[in-house]
CSV table of C-alpha atoms in Angstrom, one decimal:
chain,number,residue,atom,x,y,z
Z,95,MET,CA,0.0,0.0,0.0
Z,96,PRO,CA,1.5,3.4,-1.0
Z,97,GLU,CA,2.7,5.4,2.0
Z,98,ARG,CA,1.1,8.6,0.6
Z,99,TRP,CA,-2.4,7.1,1.4
Z,100,PHE,CA,-1.6,7.3,5.1
Z,101,ARG,CA,-1.5,10.3,7.4
Z,102,HIS,CA,0.3,10.1,10.8
Z,103,PRO,CA,-1.4,12.4,13.3
Z,104,PRO,CA,-0.2,12.2,16.9
Z,105,GLY,CA,-1.2,8.8,18.3
Z,106,GLY,CA,-2.3,7.1,15.1
Z,107,VAL,CA,-2.3,6.4,11.5
Z,108,CYS,CA,-5.2,7.0,9.2
Z,109,SER,CA,-6.4,7.0,5.6
Z,110,LEU,CA,-9.7,8.9,5.3
Z,111,GLY,CA,-11.0,9.8,1.9
Z,112,LEU,CA,-14.2,11.8,1.2
Z,113,TYR,CA,-16.1,11.8,-2.1
Z,114,VAL,CA,-18.2,14.9,-2.3
Z,115,VAL,CA,-20.6,16.3,-5.0
Z,116,TRP,CA,-22.4,19.6,-4.9
Z,117,CYS,CA,-24.4,21.8,-7.4
Z,118,PRO,CA,-25.1,25.4,-8.1
Z,119,LYS,CA,-28.4,26.6,-6.9
Z,120,TYR,CA,-31.2,25.3,-9.3
Z,121,ARG,CA,-28.6,23.2,-11.0
Z,122,CYS,CA,-27.8,26.1,-13.3
Z,123,ARG,CA,-25.0,25.4,-15.8
Z,124,VAL,CA,-22.7,28.3,-14.7
Z,125,LEU,CA,-19.5,26.4,-14.1
Z,126,GLY,CA,-17.8,26.7,-17.4
Z,127,GLY,CA,-14.8,28.5,-19.0
Z,128,ARG,CA,-13.0,31.0,-16.7
Z,129,VAL,CA,-15.4,30.2,-13.8
Z,130,ALA,CA,-14.4,26.5,-13.9
Z,131,CYS,CA,-10.7,27.3,-14.1
Z,132,ARG,CA,-10.9,29.7,-11.1
Z,133,LEU,CA,-13.0,27.2,-9.1
Z,134,ASP,CA,-10.4,24.6,-9.8
Z,135,GLU,CA,-7.7,27.0,-8.4
Z,136,LEU,CA,-9.7,27.8,-5.4
Z,137,LEU,CA,-10.3,24.1,-4.6
Z,138,ARG,CA,-6.6,23.4,-4.7
Z,139,GLN,CA,-5.8,26.5,-2.5
Z,140,ILE,CA,-8.4,25.5,0.1
Z,141,ALA,CA,-7.1,21.9,0.3
Z,142,VAL,CA,-3.6,23.1,0.8
Z,143,GLU,CA,-4.6,25.5,3.5
Z,144,HIS,CA,-6.3,22.7,5.4
Z,145,GLY,CA,-3.7,20.1,4.9
Z,146,TRP,CA,-6.0,18.0,2.6
Z,147,GLN,CA,-4.9,16.2,-0.5
Z,148,ILE,CA,-7.2,16.3,-3.6
Z,149,VAL,CA,-7.0,13.0,-5.3
Z,150,ALA,CA,-9.4,13.7,-8.1
Z,151,ARG,CA,-11.7,16.6,-9.1
Z,152,ASP,CA,-14.0,17.4,-12.0
Z,153,VAL,CA,-15.9,20.6,-12.5
Z,154,MET,CA,-18.9,20.0,-14.7
Z,155,PRO,CA,-21.1,22.9,-15.9
Z,156,ASP,CA,-23.8,22.1,-13.3
Z,157,HIS,CA,-22.0,20.2,-10.5
Z,158,VAL,CA,-18.6,19.5,-8.9
Z,159,HIS,CA,-17.1,16.1,-8.1
Z,160,LEU,CA,-14.3,16.1,-5.5
Z,161,PHE,CA,-12.3,13.2,-3.9
Z,162,VAL,CA,-10.2,14.5,-1.1
Z,163,ARG,CA,-8.1,12.9,1.7
Z,164,VAL,CA,-8.8,14.6,5.0
Z,165,GLY,CA,-7.5,14.4,8.5
Z,166,PRO,CA,-9.1,12.4,11.4
Z,167,SER,CA,-10.7,15.4,13.0
Z,168,ASP,CA,-12.2,16.7,9.7
Z,169,ALA,CA,-16.0,16.2,9.7
Z,170,PRO,CA,-17.5,15.8,6.2
Z,171,ALA,CA,-19.9,18.8,6.8
Z,172,SER,CA,-16.9,21.0,7.8
Z,173,VAL,CA,-15.0,19.9,4.7
Z,174,VAL,CA,-17.9,20.8,2.4
Z,175,ARG,CA,-18.5,24.1,4.2
Z,176,ALA,CA,-14.9,25.0,3.7
Z,177,PHE,CA,-15.0,24.3,-0.1
Z,178,LYS,CA,-18.5,25.7,-0.8
Z,179,GLY,CA,-18.2,28.8,1.5
Z,180,ARG,CA,-15.0,30.2,0.1
Z,181,THR,CA,-15.6,29.4,-3.5
Z,182,ALA,CA,-19.1,30.9,-3.4
Z,183,ARG,CA,-17.8,34.2,-1.9
Z,184,VAL,CA,-14.8,34.5,-4.2
Z,185,LEU,CA,-16.5,33.5,-7.4
Z,186,ARG,CA,-19.5,35.8,-6.9
Z,187,GLU,CA,-17.0,38.7,-6.2
Z,188,GLU,CA,-15.0,38.0,-9.3
Z,189,PHE,CA,-17.7,36.9,-11.8
Z,190,LEU,CA,-20.6,39.4,-11.4
Z,191,ASN,CA,-22.9,37.3,-13.7
Z,192,LEU,CA,-23.0,34.6,-11.0
Z,193,ARG,CA,-25.0,37.1,-8.9
Z,194,ASP,CA,-27.7,37.1,-11.5
Z,195,HIS,CA,-28.8,33.4,-11.4
Z,196,ALA,CA,-29.7,33.3,-7.6
Z,197,LYS,CA,-29.1,35.0,-4.3
Z,198,VAL,CA,-26.5,32.3,-3.5
Z,199,LEU,CA,-24.1,30.3,-5.7
Z,200,TRP,CA,-24.5,26.8,-4.3
Z,201,SER,CA,-27.5,24.7,-3.5
Z,202,PRO,CA,-27.6,24.0,0.3
Z,203,SER,CA,-27.4,20.2,-0.2
Z,204,TYR,CA,-24.5,18.0,-1.1
Z,205,PHE,CA,-23.6,14.3,-1.3
Z,206,ALA,CA,-20.7,12.9,0.7
Z,207,ALA,CA,-19.4,9.3,1.1
Z,208,SER,CA,-16.4,7.9,2.7
Z,209,VAL,CA,-13.8,6.3,0.5
Z,210,GLY,CA,-11.1,3.9,1.6
Z,211,TYR,CA,-8.6,1.5,0.3
Z,212,VAL,CA,-10.3,-1.4,2.1
Z,213,SER,CA,-13.8,-2.4,1.0
Z,214,GLU,CA,-16.7,-2.7,3.3
Z,215,THR,CA,-16.9,-6.4,2.5
Z,216,ALA,CA,-13.3,-7.0,3.4
Z,217,VAL,CA,-13.7,-5.2,6.7
Z,218,ARG,CA,-16.8,-7.2,7.6
Z,219,ARG,CA,-15.2,-10.5,6.6
Z,220,TYR,CA,-12.1,-9.7,8.7
Z,221,ILE,CA,-14.2,-8.9,11.8
Z,222,GLU,CA,-16.5,-11.8,11.4
Z,223,HIS,CA,-13.6,-14.3,11.1
Z,224,GLN,CA,-11.4,-13.0,14.0
Z,225,TRP,CA,-12.4,-15.9,16.3
Z,226,ASP,CA,-11.5,-18.4,13.5
Z,227,ALA,CA,-8.0,-16.9,13.4
Z,228,VAL,CA,-7.6,-17.0,17.2
Z,229,LEU,CA,-8.9,-20.6,17.5
Z,230,ALA,CA,-6.6,-21.7,14.6
Z,231,SER,CA,-3.4,-20.4,16.4
């Protein structure tokens, strides 16, 4: 397993990935051209400032996909708030046309899922067979 997948906070080792998707208000197709480029820059800046690692990202005209590795104390809602809050403020300041489509840039909702290098099935199987390993030794 590549070392870059692991973080070493005091007292532990972790690999916590978060897959997040969010959309502009009313799913308007406003994330193209210069707006998409600037959004991409902002996402990278925010990740660096928080010590997060963006593994993959894609800015579509009407939604954003982001796979980011976060720390053990980073709650999904806080991660999303950091990305959506700053990007909305900066993009609406720099691109005045974004103020025309709604009072806010982003829809209040989002999708978030944890992503790991070990599948749910593998973890379940490992836990369920612990006694088999103990009895066999």
